[in-house]
Coordinates of C-alpha atoms in Angstrom, one line a residue:
M1 CA 42.5 105.7 108.6
G2 CA 42.8 102.1 107.5
E3 CA 45.8 100.8 105.4
E4 CA 45.7 101.1 101.8
V5 CA 44.6 98.0 99.7
T6 CA 46.9 97.5 96.9
L7 CA 46.9 95.0 93.7
K8 CA 48.4 91.8 94.7
R9 CA 51.1 89.7 92.8
E10 CA 49.6 86.4 91.5
V11 CA 50.9 86.7 87.8
G12 CA 53.9 83.9 87.2
W13 CA 55.8 84.4 83.9
F14 CA 53.8 82.2 81.9
G15 CA 50.4 84.4 82.8
S16 CA 52.2 87.8 81.7
F17 CA 52.8 85.8 78.1
S18 CA 49.4 84.8 78.3
L19 CA 48.0 88.3 79.0
G20 CA 50.6 89.9 76.3
Y21 CA 49.8 87.0 73.4
A22 CA 46.4 86.8 74.3
D23 CA 46.1 90.3 73.2
V24 CA 47.9 90.3 70.4
G25 CA 48.0 86.5 69.3
A26 CA 44.0 86.7 68.7
D27 CA 44.6 90.0 66.4
I28 CA 45.5 88.1 63.2
F29 CA 41.7 86.4 63.3
I30 CA 40.6 89.7 62.8
A31 CA 43.3 91.4 61.0
L32 CA 43.6 89.2 57.9
G33 CA 40.9 89.2 56.5
L34 CA 40.3 93.2 56.7
I35 CA 43.9 93.6 55.4
V36 CA 43.2 91.5 52.4
L37 CA 40.1 93.3 51.7
Y38 CA 41.8 96.4 51.6
A39 CA 45.6 95.7 50.4
A40 CA 44.6 92.5 48.1
G41 CA 47.6 90.1 47.4
V42 CA 50.6 92.2 49.0
A43 CA 48.9 91.8 52.3
P44 CA 52.7 89.7 53.5
V45 CA 53.9 92.6 52.9
V46 CA 51.8 94.7 55.1
F47 CA 52.2 92.8 58.3
L48 CA 56.2 92.8 57.7
I49 CA 56.0 96.3 57.6
T50 CA 54.0 96.7 60.9
A51 CA 55.8 93.9 62.3
I52 CA 58.7 95.9 62.6
I53 CA 56.9 98.4 64.4
Y54 CA 55.6 96.1 66.6
I55 CA 59.2 94.4 67.6
C56 CA 60.5 98.1 69.0
I57 CA 57.1 98.6 70.4
G58 CA 57.4 95.2 72.7
L59 CA 61.3 95.4 73.0
A60 CA 60.4 99.1 74.6
Y61 CA 57.9 97.4 76.8
A62 CA 60.5 94.8 77.9
E63 CA 63.2 97.2 79.0
L64 CA 60.8 99.9 80.6
A65 CA 58.4 97.6 82.5
P66 CA 60.8 95.8 84.9
I67 CA 62.2 99.2 85.7
Y68 CA 59.1 100.6 87.0
P69 CA 56.9 97.6 87.6
Y70 CA 53.3 99.8 87.9
A71 CA 50.3 99.4 86.4
G72 CA 49.9 101.8 83.7
G73 CA 52.3 101.2 81.7
A74 CA 53.1 103.9 78.8
H75 CA 51.3 106.7 80.7
V76 CA 53.5 106.0 83.9
Y77 CA 56.9 106.0 81.5
A78 CA 55.6 109.4 80.3
M79 CA 54.8 110.9 83.7
K80 CA 58.7 109.8 84.5
A81 CA 60.3 110.9 81.3
F82 CA 58.3 114.5 81.1
N83 CA 55.5 115.5 83.1
D84 CA 51.6 114.9 84.0
L85 CA 50.3 116.3 81.0
Y86 CA 52.1 113.6 78.9
G87 CA 51.2 110.9 81.1
F88 CA 47.4 112.0 81.0
I89 CA 47.5 111.8 76.8
A90 CA 49.1 108.5 77.1
G91 CA 47.1 106.8 79.1
W92 CA 44.0 108.8 77.8
A93 CA 44.7 107.7 74.4
L94 CA 45.5 104.0 75.7
I95 CA 41.8 103.7 77.3
M96 CA 40.5 104.0 74.1
G97 CA 42.1 101.5 72.3
Y98 CA 41.7 99.2 75.5
T99 CA 37.8 99.8 75.8
L100 CA 37.5 99.4 71.8
C101 CA 39.8 95.8 72.5
I102 CA 36.8 95.0 74.7
S103 CA 34.2 95.1 72.0
L104 CA 36.5 94.6 68.7
F105 CA 37.6 91.0 69.9
A106 CA 33.9 90.4 71.6
L107 CA 32.6 91.2 68.2
T108 CA 34.8 89.1 66.5
A109 CA 34.7 86.0 69.1
S110 CA 30.9 86.3 68.5
G111 CA 31.5 85.8 64.4
Y112 CA 33.5 83.1 64.9
L113 CA 30.5 81.6 67.2
L114 CA 28.4 82.3 64.8
Y115 CA 30.6 80.4 62.0
L116 CA 30.8 77.2 64.4
T117 CA 27.1 76.9 64.7
G118 CA 26.0 77.5 61.1
L119 CA 24.4 81.0 62.5
T120 CA 26.8 83.4 60.2
G121 CA 23.8 84.1 57.7
Y122 CA 21.8 85.5 60.7
S123 CA 24.6 87.3 62.0
Y124 CA 22.9 90.9 61.4
S125 CA 19.3 89.6 60.1
L126 CA 18.4 88.7 63.6
S127 CA 18.3 91.9 66.0
F128 CA 16.3 92.3 69.3
L129 CA 15.8 96.2 70.2
G130 CA 18.0 97.3 66.9
I131 CA 20.7 95.3 68.2
P132 CA 22.2 92.6 65.5
L133 CA 22.6 88.8 66.7
I134 CA 26.1 89.5 66.3
G135 CA 26.0 92.3 69.0
L136 CA 23.7 90.5 71.3
I137 CA 26.2 87.9 71.7
S138 CA 29.1 90.5 72.4
I139 CA 27.0 91.5 75.4
F140 CA 26.8 88.1 76.9
L141 CA 30.4 87.6 76.5
I142 CA 31.6 90.5 77.7
I143 CA 29.2 90.6 80.8
L144 CA 30.7 87.4 81.8
L145 CA 34.4 88.8 81.9
I146 CA 33.3 91.7 83.8
I147 CA 32.1 89.0 86.5
I148 CA 35.3 87.2 86.3
N149 CA 37.6 90.2 86.2
Y150 CA 35.5 91.4 89.3
L151 CA 36.7 88.2 91.3
G152 CA 40.1 88.4 90.7
I153 CA 43.5 88.3 88.2
R154 CA 44.5 85.4 89.2
Y155 CA 40.9 83.5 87.4
S156 CA 41.2 86.2 84.9
V157 CA 44.7 85.0 84.1
E158 CA 44.4 81.4 84.5
M159 CA 41.3 82.0 81.9
S160 CA 43.6 83.8 79.4
T161 CA 46.2 81.1 80.1
A162 CA 43.9 78.2 79.3
L163 CA 42.6 79.7 76.2
V164 CA 46.1 80.7 74.8
I165 CA 47.4 77.2 75.4
M166 CA 44.5 76.0 73.6
G167 CA 44.8 78.4 70.6
L168 CA 48.2 77.8 70.3
A169 CA 48.2 74.1 69.9
I170 CA 45.2 75.1 67.1
Q171 CA 47.0 77.1 65.1
V172 CA 49.7 74.6 64.9
F173 CA 47.3 72.4 63.4
I174 CA 46.3 75.0 61.0
L175 CA 49.4 76.1 59.8
V176 CA 51.5 72.6 59.5
P177 CA 48.9 71.0 57.3
G178 CA 48.3 73.8 55.2
F179 CA 52.1 74.4 54.1
I180 CA 52.0 70.6 53.3
L181 CA 48.8 70.6 51.8
V182 CA 47.6 73.6 49.8
F183 CA 50.3 76.1 49.9
N184 CA 51.8 77.0 46.4
P185 CA 54.8 79.4 46.1
S186 CA 53.9 80.3 42.9
K187 CA 50.3 81.7 43.7
L188 CA 52.3 83.7 46.4
I189 CA 54.5 85.3 44.4
E190 CA 51.6 86.0 41.4
Q191 CA 49.2 87.6 44.1
I192 CA 51.9 89.6 46.4
R193 CA 52.8 91.5 43.1
I194 CA 48.8 92.8 43.7
I195 CA 49.4 96.2 45.3
G196 CA 45.8 97.5 46.8
S197 CA 42.4 96.5 46.1
A198 CA 40.8 98.8 43.1
K199 CA 37.6 99.0 45.2
V200 CA 36.2 102.0 46.4
F201 CA 35.1 102.1 50.1
E202 CA 33.0 104.4 51.8
E203 CA 34.5 104.5 55.2
I204 CA 38.0 105.8 53.6
S205 CA 39.0 109.8 53.0
Y206 CA 40.7 109.4 49.7
I207 CA 42.7 112.1 48.7
P208 CA 42.6 113.4 45.3
F209 CA 44.7 112.5 42.2
L210 CA 46.5 109.8 43.9
E211 CA 45.6 106.2 42.7
I212 CA 42.8 104.0 44.3
N213 CA 45.0 100.8 45.0
L214 CA 47.6 103.1 46.6
Q215 CA 45.2 104.5 48.8
N216 CA 43.7 101.2 49.6
F217 CA 47.4 99.8 50.3
L218 CA 48.5 102.4 52.7
Y219 CA 44.6 102.5 54.6
S220 CA 45.4 98.8 55.0
I221 CA 48.9 99.2 56.7
T222 CA 47.0 101.2 59.6
L223 CA 44.8 98.5 60.2
A224 CA 47.6 95.9 60.0
M225 CA 48.6 97.7 63.2
A226 CA 45.4 96.2 64.7
S227 CA 47.2 92.6 64.6
F228 CA 50.1 93.9 67.0
V229 CA 48.4 96.2 69.3
G230 CA 48.1 94.7 72.8
I231 CA 51.4 93.7 74.0
E232 CA 51.1 96.8 76.8
S233 CA 48.7 94.4 78.6
I234 CA 52.2 92.6 80.0
A235 CA 52.8 95.9 81.6
Q236 CA 49.4 97.0 82.7
A237 CA 49.9 94.0 85.2
A238 CA 53.0 94.7 86.4
E239 CA 52.1 95.4 89.8
E240 CA 50.6 91.8 89.7
T241 CA 53.2 90.2 88.3
K242 CA 55.6 87.9 90.2
R243 CA 59.2 88.6 90.2
P244 CA 58.9 91.5 87.4
L245 CA 62.5 92.2 87.1
K246 CA 63.0 88.7 85.7
Y247 CA 59.5 87.7 84.5
I248 CA 58.3 90.8 82.5
P249 CA 61.5 90.9 79.9
K250 CA 61.0 87.0 79.7
A251 CA 57.4 87.5 79.0
A252 CA 57.1 90.5 76.5
K253 CA 60.4 88.8 74.4
L254 CA 58.4 85.6 73.7
S255 CA 55.0 87.3 73.3
V256 CA 57.0 89.1 70.5
I257 CA 58.6 86.1 68.9
V258 CA 55.7 83.9 69.2
V259 CA 53.2 86.9 67.6
L260 CA 55.8 87.3 64.6
I261 CA 55.7 83.6 63.9
S262 CA 51.9 83.5 63.8
V263 CA 51.0 86.5 62.1
M264 CA 54.0 86.1 59.1
S265 CA 52.9 82.5 58.7
F266 CA 49.7 83.1 58.7
S267 CA 49.7 86.0 55.7
I268 CA 52.2 84.0 53.5
L269 CA 49.9 80.7 53.7
S270 CA 46.9 82.5 52.9
I271 CA 48.1 84.0 50.1
G272 CA 49.9 81.6 48.8
S273 CA 46.8 79.3 49.1
M274 CA 43.7 80.8 48.2
D275 CA 42.4 84.0 46.0
W276 CA 42.9 87.0 47.8
T277 CA 39.4 88.2 47.2
R278 CA 37.8 84.8 48.3
L279 CA 39.9 86.1 52.2
A280 CA 38.5 89.5 51.4
E281 CA 34.4 88.0 51.3
S282 CA 34.8 86.4 54.6
Y283 CA 36.8 88.9 56.7
E284 CA 34.6 88.1 59.5
Y285 CA 36.3 84.4 59.4
S286 CA 38.9 84.6 57.1
I287 CA 41.3 82.1 58.5
A288 CA 38.3 79.5 58.7
A289 CA 37.6 80.2 55.3
L290 CA 41.2 79.1 54.4
V291 CA 41.3 76.0 56.1
E292 CA 38.2 75.0 54.0
T293 CA 40.2 74.4 51.3
Y294 CA 42.5 71.9 52.9
P295 CA 41.7 68.6 51.2
V296 CA 40.0 65.7 53.6
I297 CA 40.4 67.9 56.6
G298 CA 39.1 71.2 55.7
K299 CA 35.3 70.8 57.0
F300 CA 36.6 69.6 60.3
G301 CA 39.3 72.2 60.7
A302 CA 37.3 75.1 59.3
K303 CA 35.2 74.3 62.7
L304 CA 38.8 73.6 64.4
V305 CA 40.0 77.4 63.2
A306 CA 36.6 78.6 64.3
L307 CA 36.9 77.1 67.5
A308 CA 40.9 78.7 68.0
G309 CA 39.3 82.3 66.4
F310 CA 37.0 82.3 69.3
V311 CA 38.7 81.5 72.6
L312 CA 41.8 83.7 71.2
C313 CA 39.9 86.3 70.3
Y314 CA 37.9 86.3 73.7
A315 CA 40.7 86.1 75.9
S316 CA 42.1 89.4 73.7
S317 CA 38.5 91.0 75.1
N318 CA 39.5 89.7 78.6
T319 CA 43.0 91.5 78.3
G320 CA 40.8 94.6 77.4
I321 CA 39.4 94.5 80.6
V322 CA 42.2 93.6 82.6
G323 CA 44.4 96.8 80.8
V324 CA 41.8 99.4 80.7
S325 CA 40.9 98.6 84.1
R326 CA 44.6 98.8 85.7
L327 CA 45.3 101.6 83.8
V328 CA 42.8 104.3 84.9
A329 CA 42.9 103.1 88.3
S330 CA 46.7 103.8 87.5
M331 CA 45.8 107.1 86.6
G332 CA 43.6 107.7 89.5
K333 CA 46.0 106.9 91.6
F334 CA 48.1 109.4 90.4
K335 CA 45.9 112.4 90.0
L336 CA 45.5 112.2 86.5
L337 CA 41.7 111.6 86.8
P338 CA 39.5 111.1 89.8
V339 CA 41.0 109.2 93.1
W340 CA 37.5 108.0 93.0
F341 CA 38.6 105.2 90.4
Y342 CA 41.2 104.3 92.2
K343 CA 39.2 101.7 94.5
I344 CA 40.8 98.7 95.1
H345 CA 38.5 95.7 96.6
P346 CA 39.4 94.8 99.9
R347 CA 38.7 91.4 99.5
F348 CA 39.3 90.5 95.4
R349 CA 42.2 92.8 95.4
T350 CA 40.8 93.9 91.9
P351 CA 40.1 97.8 90.9
T352 CA 36.2 96.7 90.8
R353 CA 34.8 100.3 89.7
T354 CA 36.9 100.7 86.4
V355 CA 36.4 96.9 85.9
I356 CA 32.7 97.7 86.2
I357 CA 32.5 101.4 84.3
F358 CA 34.7 100.4 81.4
G359 CA 33.5 96.8 80.9
M360 CA 29.7 98.4 80.1
I361 CA 31.3 101.2 77.8
G362 CA 33.0 98.2 76.2
L363 CA 29.5 96.5 75.8
L364 CA 28.0 99.4 74.7
L365 CA 30.5 99.6 72.0
A366 CA 30.1 96.1 71.0
S367 CA 26.3 96.9 70.4
I368 CA 26.7 98.4 67.2
G369 CA 28.0 95.2 65.8
S370 CA 30.1 97.0 63.2
I371 CA 33.8 95.2 63.2
P372 CA 35.6 98.0 60.4
F373 CA 34.1 101.0 62.3
V374 CA 35.6 100.0 65.4
A375 CA 38.8 98.5 64.5
E376 CA 39.6 102.3 62.5
L377 CA 39.2 103.7 66.6
Y378 CA 40.9 101.0 68.1
V379 CA 44.2 101.8 65.9
F380 CA 43.8 105.9 66.4
G381 CA 43.8 105.4 70.2
S382 CA 46.5 103.2 70.3
L383 CA 49.3 104.8 67.9
L384 CA 48.7 108.0 69.9
G385 CA 49.7 106.1 72.9
Y386 CA 52.7 104.5 71.3
V387 CA 54.1 107.7 70.0
I388 CA 54.5 108.9 73.7
L389 CA 55.7 105.5 74.6
M390 CA 58.7 106.0 72.1
L391 CA 59.4 109.5 73.2
A392 CA 59.5 108.8 76.8
F393 CA 62.1 105.6 75.9
I394 CA 64.4 107.7 74.2
K395 CA 64.1 110.2 76.9
L396 CA 64.7 107.5 80.1
R397 CA 67.5 106.2 78.0
N398 CA 69.6 109.3 79.0
T399 CA 68.3 110.6 81.8
E400 CA 67.4 107.1 84.2
E401 CA 71.5 106.1 83.5
E402 CA 72.0 104.9 87.1
V403 CA 68.6 103.0 87.9
Y404 CA 68.9 99.1 87.4
K405 CA 68.1 97.8 84.2
P406 CA 67.1 94.1 84.3
W407 CA 67.4 93.9 80.7
I408 CA 68.6 96.6 78.0
T409 CA 67.5 97.0 74.4
P410 CA 70.6 95.8 72.2
G411 CA 71.6 98.7 69.7
E412 CA 72.0 102.4 70.2
I413 CA 73.3 105.6 68.5
K414 CA 75.8 107.5 70.5
I415 CA 75.8 111.2 69.9
P416 CA 78.2 113.6 71.6
F417 CA 76.4 116.5 73.1
R418 CA 77.7 119.2 75.4
R419 CA 80.4 117.0 77.1
S420 CA 77.9 114.3 77.1
I421 CA 76.3 111.6 75.1
I422 CA 73.1 111.3 74.0
R423 CA 71.9 107.8 73.7
I424 CA 69.3 107.0 71.1
P425 CA 68.2 103.1 71.3
L426 CA 67.8 102.0 67.8
T427 CA 64.6 100.0 68.7
G428 CA 63.4 103.6 70.3
L429 CA 64.1 105.7 66.7
I430 CA 62.5 103.2 64.5
G431 CA 59.7 102.6 66.4
L432 CA 59.1 106.7 66.9
I433 CA 59.4 107.0 63.1
G434 CA 57.2 103.8 62.6
V435 CA 54.2 105.4 64.7
L436 CA 53.9 108.8 63.8
S437 CA 54.1 107.5 60.0
L438 CA 51.3 105.4 60.8
L439 CA 49.4 108.1 62.8
V440 CA 49.7 110.5 60.0
L441 CA 48.0 107.9 57.5
V442 CA 45.1 107.6 59.9
M443 CA 44.7 110.9 60.1
F444 CA 44.6 111.1 56.4
F445 CA 42.2 108.3 55.7
H446 CA 40.4 107.0 58.5
G447 CA 37.4 110.2 58.7
R448 CA 35.5 108.7 61.2
G449 CA 38.9 107.7 63.4
R450 CA 40.1 110.9 62.6
I451 CA 36.9 113.0 64.2
L452 CA 36.0 110.5 66.9
G453 CA 39.7 110.1 67.8
L454 CA 40.0 114.2 67.9
I455 CA 36.8 114.4 70.0
W456 CA 38.2 111.9 72.3
I457 CA 41.2 113.4 73.5
T458 CA 39.7 116.9 73.2
A459 CA 37.2 115.3 76.0
G460 CA 39.7 113.9 77.7
L461 CA 41.7 117.1 78.1
L462 CA 39.0 119.5 79.1
M463 CA 37.9 117.1 81.7
Y464 CA 41.9 116.9 83.1
V465 CA 41.9 120.7 82.8
Y466 CA 39.1 121.0 84.6
Y467 CA 40.2 118.2 87.4
R468 CA 43.5 119.3 87.7
R469 CA 42.3 123.1 88.5
K470 CA 39.8 121.2 91.0
I471 CA 42.3 119.7 93.2
R472 CA 44.6 122.8 92.6
M473 CA 47.6 120.8 90.7
K474 CA 49.5 122.3 87.6
L475 CA 48.9 120.9 84.4
T476 CA 52.5 120.1 83.9
D477 CA 52.9 119.1 87.2
T478 CA 55.9 116.9 88.0
Y479 CA 54.9 115.6 91.6
S480 CA 53.9 112.2 90.0
K481 CA 57.5 112.1 88.7
K482 CA 59.0 111.4 92.5
L483 CA 56.7 108.8 93.2
I484 CA 57.4 106.5 90.3
V485 CA 60.9 104.8 91.8
P486 CA 62.6 102.1 89.8
A487 CA 61.8 98.9 91.4
S488 CA 63.1 97.8 95.1
Y489 CA 63.3 94.2 95.2
I490 CA 66.3 91.7 96.9
Y491 CA 68.7 91.4 94.0
R492 CA 71.1 89.0 94.5
V493 CA 74.6 90.5 93.7
G494 CA 78.0 88.2 93.6
V495 CA 81.2 90.7 94.5
L496 CA 84.4 89.8 93.1
I497 CA 87.2 89.9 95.5
R498 CA 90.6 90.0 94.1
P499 CA 92.6 87.1 95.8
I500 CA 95.0 87.9 98.6
F501 CA 95.3 91.6 97.9
E502 CA 91.7 92.9 99.1
E503 CA 91.9 94.1 103.0
T504 CA 88.7 92.6 105.1
R505 CA 88.0 96.3 106.0
K506 CA 88.3 97.9 102.5
I507 CA 85.8 95.3 101.2
V508 CA 83.3 96.2 104.1
E509 CA 83.6 99.9 103.6
T510 CA 83.5 99.5 99.9
I511 CA 80.1 97.5 100.2
T512 CA 78.4 98.9 102.9
K513 CA 78.6 102.9 101.2
Q514 CA 77.3 101.6 97.7
L515 CA 75.1 98.2 98.2
D516 CA 72.1 98.5 101.2
K517 CA 70.3 96.0 102.4
R518 CA 68.3 95.3 99.5
F519 CA 71.0 93.3 98.2
E520 CA 71.8 89.5 98.7
I521 CA 75.6 89.4 98.6
T522 CA 77.8 86.6 97.7
L523 CA 81.6 87.6 98.3
I524 CA 83.8 85.9 95.0
S525 CA 87.2 84.9 94.8
I526 CA 88.2 83.7 91.6
I527 CA 91.9 81.5 91.5
E528 CA 93.4 81.7 88.5
P529 CA 96.4 78.9 88.8
S530 CA 98.4 80.6 86.3
E531 CA 98.9 83.5 88.6
F532 CA 100.0 81.5 91.1
N533 CA 102.5 79.3 88.9
L534 CA 100.3 76.0 89.6
D535 CA 98.8 73.7 87.2
L536 CA 95.3 71.6 87.2
R537 CA 96.9 68.6 85.6
S538 CA 99.4 68.4 88.4
P539 CA 98.3 66.3 91.7
S540 CA 100.6 68.1 93.8
D541 CA 99.4 71.7 92.3
R542 CA 96.0 70.7 93.0
I543 CA 96.4 70.1 96.8
E544 CA 98.0 73.7 97.1
L545 CA 95.3 75.1 95.3
E546 CA 93.1 73.7 97.8
K547 CA 94.8 74.8 100.5
I548 CA 94.6 78.7 98.8
K549 CA 91.2 77.9 98.7
R550 CA 90.5 77.3 102.1
D551 CA 92.8 80.2 103.1
L552 CA 90.6 82.4 101.0
L553 CA 87.4 81.3 101.9
N554 CA 88.3 82.2 105.6
E555 CA 89.4 85.7 104.6
L556 CA 86.2 85.9 103.1
E557 CA 84.0 84.6 105.8
D558 CA 85.7 87.3 108.0
S559 CA 84.3 89.8 105.4
A560 CA 81.2 88.4 105.5
E561 CA 80.4 88.1 109.4
E562 CA 81.2 91.6 109.6
L563 CA 78.6 92.3 106.9
R564 CA 76.3 89.8 108.6
N565 CA 76.6 92.0 111.9
M566 CA 75.7 95.1 110.2
G567 CA 72.4 93.2 109.0
Y568 CA 73.4 92.2 105.4
K569 CA 72.8 88.7 104.2
V570 CA 75.9 87.4 103.0
S571 CA 77.7 83.8 101.4
T572 CA 81.1 83.6 100.3
K573 CA 82.5 81.3 97.3
V574 CA 86.0 80.7 96.1
L575 CA 86.2 79.3 92.5
I576 CA 89.3 77.9 91.0
G577 CA 89.6 78.5 86.8
D578 CA 90.1 81.0 84.0
L579 CA 88.8 84.5 85.4
E580 CA 86.9 85.0 82.2
K581 CA 85.3 81.2 81.6
V582 CA 84.3 81.5 85.6
V583 CA 82.4 85.0 85.9
S584 CA 80.5 84.2 82.4
R585 CA 79.5 80.7 83.9
E586 CA 78.4 82.7 87.1
I587 CA 76.5 85.0 85.5
E588 CA 74.6 82.6 82.6
S589 CA 73.9 80.4 85.5
G590 CA 70.8 82.5 86.4
R591 CA 72.2 82.1 90.2
L592 CA 72.6 86.1 90.5
D593 CA 71.2 89.0 89.4
F594 CA 74.3 91.0 89.3
I595 CA 78.2 90.7 89.0
A596 CA 79.8 93.7 91.2
L597 CA 83.2 94.6 90.2
I598 CA 85.4 96.3 92.9
R599 CA 87.7 99.3 90.8
R600 CA 90.6 100.9 92.2
M601 CA 90.4 104.2 91.3
T602 CA 94.2 105.5 91.8
E603 CA 96.9 104.0 89.3
K604 CA 97.2 100.3 89.1
G605 CA 99.7 97.9 88.7
R606 CA 100.4 95.8 85.5
I607 CA 99.0 92.8 86.8
E608 CA 95.8 94.2 88.3
K609 CA 95.2 96.2 84.9
A610 CA 95.6 93.3 82.8
R611 CA 93.1 91.4 85.3
E612 CA 90.3 94.5 85.1
D613 CA 91.0 94.5 81.3
R614 CA 89.9 91.0 80.9
L615 CA 86.6 91.5 83.4
Y616 CA 85.5 94.1 80.8
K617 CA 86.1 92.1 78.0
V618 CA 83.1 89.8 80.2
I619 CA 81.4 93.0 81.2
S620 CA 80.8 93.9 77.3
R621 CA 78.8 90.8 76.8
Y622 CA 76.6 91.2 80.1
R623 CA 76.0 94.8 80.0
G624 CA 72.6 94.6 82.2
N625 CA 74.4 92.2 84.5
I626 CA 77.1 94.2 86.0
M627 CA 77.7 96.8 88.6
V628 CA 81.0 98.7 89.3
L629 CA 81.7 99.3 93.1
R630 CA 84.3 102.1 93.5
R631 CA 87.1 100.9 96.1
V632 CA 87.3 103.4 99.0

């Protein structure tokens, strides 16, 4: 039997950011007009509400993805936290979202392309075999993406990166002149008071006795979430990301910041610059319509905006293929779907079967040519996946405390329970409440989304039951949980050694019993002049300190040599200065992934206890960078 072919790590931190931003940053180009269509002037508030939920989702991925850097994202975390059934539901729901992402943003890219070419009036009147022109262009665009993704993630990411850089540059060009030339704070204040359109829309399932304006406003909140769907693309490419421990949190947090600035800036600028009714009428190319109002540069700027809309939406469609192909392949790998889907091409190192199959499904959906229809279904699948993501996020914070967490989301609620403490991350709680609320609104107002979404989930569950029985595995099996282990990479850890007082034998025993050979170790001693009644300002004292430093280096080298003989990679370092400042500087330098403190478990002397208290003061500021070793 040949060696298993796996995905190849070719994605850097900016490539990872580009995948996340491409899938989210383009959303404003379609969502702005749609949200204004239903929400009216209050659109910026709608975007702000959903932005809070997006922050929670983005930070959850920033914490979980580097701990479990597997393709699959939320479905992997659900399996680790619960069981295979939860993993399947999360994965199956996100498959729906990703597949619709391919078609939705191909359609939007086509809309902007038609605007560029001056053919907007023919987007639905011209057709071939019943497929409107906008659908025909989308089909061509998706076929090109299938070919690129078949050939390798590197080409796909390079394309996304180039498109994202171009798109970001054009967005700056749009926003800066807009706020200078046409933004009117009075107009913003006047229009933001208009809550919901008074128009009745056939696609909304209205509730009797509630005001139409209010229901349109609530409906717009569910659609606004489409502006923030996609950051999980960073997690889907985790198995292909270089140094995921470092790059994934960086990429996820940067995506959150840039997307928030983009979405809120565009929504505020648009409502403060032109009548919301005009924006609603041009929902297919709303930002281009906004820039047309700019004096002098309006006509040229509108074409440039259409170009930005095209490239970013096309990049977003591309990340849909990247995401769904890795997700389905991962589900095949963990036997949530037939293993046949987990086929990695031996030459291109891509999941070619899933690229072709789900690329073609996205192509068929795009042929419908209806953006609002596809947007409804897009939100349903993504929200259901996010509900399970948040549940897994909270559960794993409490059950996986011993694993290495490169980055921990700030803020948590601690609840004493049966001699233990339940830790609930604030972002997890807020995110869970938010996505559950949005999912309830979707079930109320999205008639087609509700019916087709439930059909999708039901069909998936029936298929899952049949397949698991066929391979004789329980629906709620936890077999996959054992396969999902925390990341195992080389970590650079600095072990703090108490000057003079630590014996070589004890140092070696402590390290070998608690750190394996995954760790590159630096033995660090910190000399505080005050402990030796010396002053750095005194020339004679500096000479004495240098002598102490040489002696300590020799002692550390004895320990290091023993560890090297056991197969460890070890270096030594002696630093002079204030304990807290030196430790903080070492952590912030980026040269070490962790600082390890050897903690004496027996009764401590007054001086040693004071030193340890000072170290814990530093630790409290760098929770994710500290390890505590029990001294043997």
